[in-house]
Short mmCIF file of C-alpha atoms in Angstrom, two decimals:
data_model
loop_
_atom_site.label_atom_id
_atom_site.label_comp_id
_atom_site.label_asym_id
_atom_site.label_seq_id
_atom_site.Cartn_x
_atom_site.Cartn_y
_atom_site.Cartn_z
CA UNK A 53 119.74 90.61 106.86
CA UNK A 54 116.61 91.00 105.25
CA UNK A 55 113.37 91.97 106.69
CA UNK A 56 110.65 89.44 107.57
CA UNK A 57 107.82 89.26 105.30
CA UNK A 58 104.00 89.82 106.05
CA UNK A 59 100.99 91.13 104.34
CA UNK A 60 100.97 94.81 103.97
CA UNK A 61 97.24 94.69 104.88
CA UNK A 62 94.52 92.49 107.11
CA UNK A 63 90.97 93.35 107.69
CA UNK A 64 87.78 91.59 109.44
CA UNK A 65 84.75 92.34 111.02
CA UNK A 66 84.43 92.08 114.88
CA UNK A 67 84.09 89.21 116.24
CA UNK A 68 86.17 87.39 113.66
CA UNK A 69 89.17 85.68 113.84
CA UNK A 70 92.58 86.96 111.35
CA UNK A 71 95.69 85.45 111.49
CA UNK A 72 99.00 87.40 110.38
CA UNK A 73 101.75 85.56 108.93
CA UNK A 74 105.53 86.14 109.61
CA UNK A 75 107.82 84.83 106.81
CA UNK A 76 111.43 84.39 107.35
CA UNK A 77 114.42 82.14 106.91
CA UNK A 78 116.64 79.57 108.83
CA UNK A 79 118.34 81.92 110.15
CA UNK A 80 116.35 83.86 112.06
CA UNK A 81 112.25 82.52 112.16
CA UNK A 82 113.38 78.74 111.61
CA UNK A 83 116.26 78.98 113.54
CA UNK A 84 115.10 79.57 116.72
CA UNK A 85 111.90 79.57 119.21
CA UNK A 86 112.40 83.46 119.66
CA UNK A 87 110.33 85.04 117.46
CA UNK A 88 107.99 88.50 118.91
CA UNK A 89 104.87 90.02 118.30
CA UNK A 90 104.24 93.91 118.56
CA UNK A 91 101.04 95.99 118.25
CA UNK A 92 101.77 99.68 117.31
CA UNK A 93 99.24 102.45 117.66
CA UNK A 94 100.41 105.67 115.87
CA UNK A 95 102.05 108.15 117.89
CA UNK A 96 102.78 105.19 121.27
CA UNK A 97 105.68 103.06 121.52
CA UNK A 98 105.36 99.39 120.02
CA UNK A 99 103.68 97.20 122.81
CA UNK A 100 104.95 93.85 123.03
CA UNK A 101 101.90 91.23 122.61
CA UNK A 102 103.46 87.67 122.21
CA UNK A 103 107.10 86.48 122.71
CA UNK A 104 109.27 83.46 122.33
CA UNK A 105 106.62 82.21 119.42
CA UNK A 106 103.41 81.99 121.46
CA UNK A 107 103.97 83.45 125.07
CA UNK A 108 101.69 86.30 125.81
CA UNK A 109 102.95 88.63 128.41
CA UNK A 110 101.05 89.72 131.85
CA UNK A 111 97.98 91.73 130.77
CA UNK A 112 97.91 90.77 127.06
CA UNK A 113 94.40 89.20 126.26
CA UNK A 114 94.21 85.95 125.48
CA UNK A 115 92.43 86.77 122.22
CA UNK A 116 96.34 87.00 121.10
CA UNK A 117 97.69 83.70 119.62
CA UNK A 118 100.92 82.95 117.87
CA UNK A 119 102.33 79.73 116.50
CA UNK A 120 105.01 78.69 114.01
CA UNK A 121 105.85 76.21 111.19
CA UNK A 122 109.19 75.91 109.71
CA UNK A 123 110.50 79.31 108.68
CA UNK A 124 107.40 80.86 109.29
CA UNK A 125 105.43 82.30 112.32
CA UNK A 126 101.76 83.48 112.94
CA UNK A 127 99.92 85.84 114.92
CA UNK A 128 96.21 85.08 115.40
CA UNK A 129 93.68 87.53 116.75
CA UNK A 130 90.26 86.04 117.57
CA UNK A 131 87.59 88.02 118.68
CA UNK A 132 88.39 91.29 116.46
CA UNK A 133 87.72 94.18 118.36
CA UNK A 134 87.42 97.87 116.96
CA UNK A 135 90.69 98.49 119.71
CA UNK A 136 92.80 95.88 117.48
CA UNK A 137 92.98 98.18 114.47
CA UNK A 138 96.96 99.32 114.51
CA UNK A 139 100.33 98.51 112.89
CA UNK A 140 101.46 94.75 113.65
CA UNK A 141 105.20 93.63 113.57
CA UNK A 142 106.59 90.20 113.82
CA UNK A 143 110.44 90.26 115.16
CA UNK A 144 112.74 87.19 115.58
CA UNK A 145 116.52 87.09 116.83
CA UNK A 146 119.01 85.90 114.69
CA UNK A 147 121.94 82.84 114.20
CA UNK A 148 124.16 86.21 114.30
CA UNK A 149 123.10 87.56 117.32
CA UNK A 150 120.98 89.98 115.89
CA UNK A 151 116.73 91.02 115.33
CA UNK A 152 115.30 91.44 112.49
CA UNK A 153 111.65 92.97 112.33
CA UNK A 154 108.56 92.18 109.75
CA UNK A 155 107.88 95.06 106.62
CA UNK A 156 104.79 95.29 108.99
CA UNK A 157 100.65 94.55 108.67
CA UNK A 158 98.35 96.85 108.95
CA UNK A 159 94.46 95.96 110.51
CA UNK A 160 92.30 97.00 109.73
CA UNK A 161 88.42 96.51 111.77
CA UNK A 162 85.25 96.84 109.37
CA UNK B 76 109.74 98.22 135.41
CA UNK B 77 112.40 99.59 133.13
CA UNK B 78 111.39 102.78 131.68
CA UNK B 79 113.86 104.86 128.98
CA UNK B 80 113.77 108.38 127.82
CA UNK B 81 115.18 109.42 125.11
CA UNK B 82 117.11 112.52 124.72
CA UNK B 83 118.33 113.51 121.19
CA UNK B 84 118.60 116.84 118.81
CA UNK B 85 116.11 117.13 116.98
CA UNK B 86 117.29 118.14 113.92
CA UNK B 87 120.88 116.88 111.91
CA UNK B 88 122.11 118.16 108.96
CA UNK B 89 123.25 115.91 106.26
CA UNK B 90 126.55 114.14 106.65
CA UNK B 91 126.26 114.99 110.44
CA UNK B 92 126.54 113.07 113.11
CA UNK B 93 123.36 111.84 115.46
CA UNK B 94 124.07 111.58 119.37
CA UNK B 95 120.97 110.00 121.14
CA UNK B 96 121.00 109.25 125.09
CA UNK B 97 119.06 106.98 126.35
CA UNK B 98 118.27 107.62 130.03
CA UNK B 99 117.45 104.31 132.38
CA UNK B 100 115.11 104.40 135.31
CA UNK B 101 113.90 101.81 137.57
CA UNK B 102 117.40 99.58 136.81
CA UNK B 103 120.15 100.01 136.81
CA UNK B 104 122.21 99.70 133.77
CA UNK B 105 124.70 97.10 134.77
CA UNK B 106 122.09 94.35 135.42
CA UNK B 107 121.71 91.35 133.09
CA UNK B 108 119.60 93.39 130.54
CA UNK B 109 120.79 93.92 126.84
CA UNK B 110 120.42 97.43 125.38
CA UNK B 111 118.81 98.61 121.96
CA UNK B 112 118.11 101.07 119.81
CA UNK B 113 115.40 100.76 117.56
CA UNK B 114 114.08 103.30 114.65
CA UNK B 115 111.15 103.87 112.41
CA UNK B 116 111.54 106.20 109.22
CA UNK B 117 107.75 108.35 108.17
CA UNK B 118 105.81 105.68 106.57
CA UNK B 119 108.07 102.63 106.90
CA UNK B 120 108.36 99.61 109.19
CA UNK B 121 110.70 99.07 112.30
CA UNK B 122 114.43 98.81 112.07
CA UNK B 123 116.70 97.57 114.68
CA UNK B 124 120.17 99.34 114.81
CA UNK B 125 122.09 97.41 117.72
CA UNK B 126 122.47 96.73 120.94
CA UNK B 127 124.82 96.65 123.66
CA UNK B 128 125.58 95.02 127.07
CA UNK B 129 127.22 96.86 130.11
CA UNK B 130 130.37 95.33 129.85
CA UNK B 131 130.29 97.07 126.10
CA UNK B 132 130.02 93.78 124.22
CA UNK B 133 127.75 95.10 120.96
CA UNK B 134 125.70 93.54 118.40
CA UNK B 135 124.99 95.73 115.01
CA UNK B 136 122.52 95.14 112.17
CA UNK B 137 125.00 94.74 109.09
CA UNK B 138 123.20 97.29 107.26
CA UNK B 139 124.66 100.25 109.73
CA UNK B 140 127.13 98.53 111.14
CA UNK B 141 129.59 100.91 109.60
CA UNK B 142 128.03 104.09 110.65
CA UNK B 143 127.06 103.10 114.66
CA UNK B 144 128.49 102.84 117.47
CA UNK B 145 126.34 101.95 121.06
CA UNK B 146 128.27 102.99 124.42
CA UNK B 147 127.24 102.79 127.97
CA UNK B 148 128.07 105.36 130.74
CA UNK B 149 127.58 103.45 134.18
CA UNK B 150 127.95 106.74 136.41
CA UNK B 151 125.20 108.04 134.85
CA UNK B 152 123.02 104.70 133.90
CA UNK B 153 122.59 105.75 130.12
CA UNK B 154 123.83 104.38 126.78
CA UNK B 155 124.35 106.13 123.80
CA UNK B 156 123.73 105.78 120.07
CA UNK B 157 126.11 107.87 117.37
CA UNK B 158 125.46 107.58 113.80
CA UNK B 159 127.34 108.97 111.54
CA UNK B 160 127.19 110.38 107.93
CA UNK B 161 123.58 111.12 108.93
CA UNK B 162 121.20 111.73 104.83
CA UNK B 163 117.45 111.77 104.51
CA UNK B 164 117.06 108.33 104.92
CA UNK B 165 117.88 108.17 108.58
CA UNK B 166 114.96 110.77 109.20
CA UNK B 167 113.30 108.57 111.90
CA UNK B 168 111.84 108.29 115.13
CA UNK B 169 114.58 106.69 117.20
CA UNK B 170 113.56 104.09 120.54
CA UNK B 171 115.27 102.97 123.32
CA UNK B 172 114.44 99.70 124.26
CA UNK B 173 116.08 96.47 126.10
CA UNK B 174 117.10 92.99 124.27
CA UNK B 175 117.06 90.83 127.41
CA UNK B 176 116.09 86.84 126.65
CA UNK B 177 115.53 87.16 123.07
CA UNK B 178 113.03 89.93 122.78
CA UNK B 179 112.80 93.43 122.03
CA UNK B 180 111.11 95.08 124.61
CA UNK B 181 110.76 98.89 123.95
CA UNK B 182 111.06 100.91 127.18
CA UNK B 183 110.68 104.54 125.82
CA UNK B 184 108.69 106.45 123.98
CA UNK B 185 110.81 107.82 120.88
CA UNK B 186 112.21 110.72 120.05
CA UNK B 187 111.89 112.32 116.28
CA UNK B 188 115.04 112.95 114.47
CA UNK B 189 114.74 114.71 110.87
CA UNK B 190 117.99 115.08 108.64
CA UNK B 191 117.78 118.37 107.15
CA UNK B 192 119.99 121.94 106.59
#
């Protein structure tokens, strides 16, 4: 399985909204509704921030969006704020019963 | 709430073989939740290695399928990771984390393991 495609790199000023895409195949972002969002600061474990496409978990702000279209998902962050700049990762299970994580985006907040 | 700690050696040398525990808390480890292990080389993005259930059914990603294996010890609510044939390349930091309804969910906070004599 190959990994998930995103942009190496995202930046915006705060207060703006960026949107991270997520680009995968039928079988795994097309193939199901299960695809995850993480926010990694260096040094802390990943923290989940959206799941099954655009479910945010208890205490995630709401400033975290995610959608998909066909074989590809997005993560929105409106808002920016200078505590969004980390590592994101987009993660979707599999038709074999398997995840499969993004190459990874870094923000960046001007 | 979940919570895993990892427990592994630190230091492998090459073509050696990595044991990594991962301790469960606040569950036990025969509930409904799936086990994973999940690993991030210096630099590079997130991997996921495999994961297991208590009743030992596993899932691998193909790409080490042939070098892990995940086990679970109910008397002492842990799971295991062993990979094998250890180079360079599997210099990571190494999570534990549970697979329950779809998601990753990671549980601990890594522990560093660097292949080298």
């Amino acid at each position: 399985q190959s990994a998930l495609t995103q942009p190496a790199s995202v930046s915006g000023s705060p207060g703006q909204s960026i949107t991270i895409s997520c680009a995968g195949t039928t079988s795994d972002v097309g193939g199901y509704n299960y695809v995850s969002w993480y926010q990694h600061h260096p040094g802390k474990a990943p923290r989940l921030m959206i799941f099954d496409v655009s479910n945010r978990p208890s205490g995630v702000s709401n400033r975290f969006s995610g959608s998909k279209s066909g074989n590809t998902a997005s993560l929105t962050i409106s808002g920016l704020q200078a505590e969004d700049e980390a590592d994101y990762y987009c993660s979707s299970y599999t038709t074999s019963s398997t995840y499969v994580f993004g190459t990874g985006t870094k923000v960046t907040v001007l | 709430q979940v919570q895993l700690q990892e427990s592994g050696p630190g230091l492998v040398e090459p073509s050696g073989t990595l044991s990594l525990t991962c301790a469960v808390s606040g569950a036990s480890i025969s509930s409904t939740d799936w086990w994973s292990c999940v690993r991030q080389p210096p630099g590079k993005g997130l991997e996921w290695i495999g994961q297991i259930y208590h009743t030992g059914i596993t899932t691998y990603n193909p790409s080490l399928k042939s070098r892990v294996t995940l086990s679970v010890d109910e008397s002492k609510n842990h799971f295991s990771l062993t990979l094998t044939s250890m180079t360079a390349a599997d210099t990571a930091v190494y999570y534990c984390a549970t697979s329950s309804y779809y998601r990753v969910e990671f549980r601990g906070q890594g522990t560093m393991v660097t292949v080298s004599s």
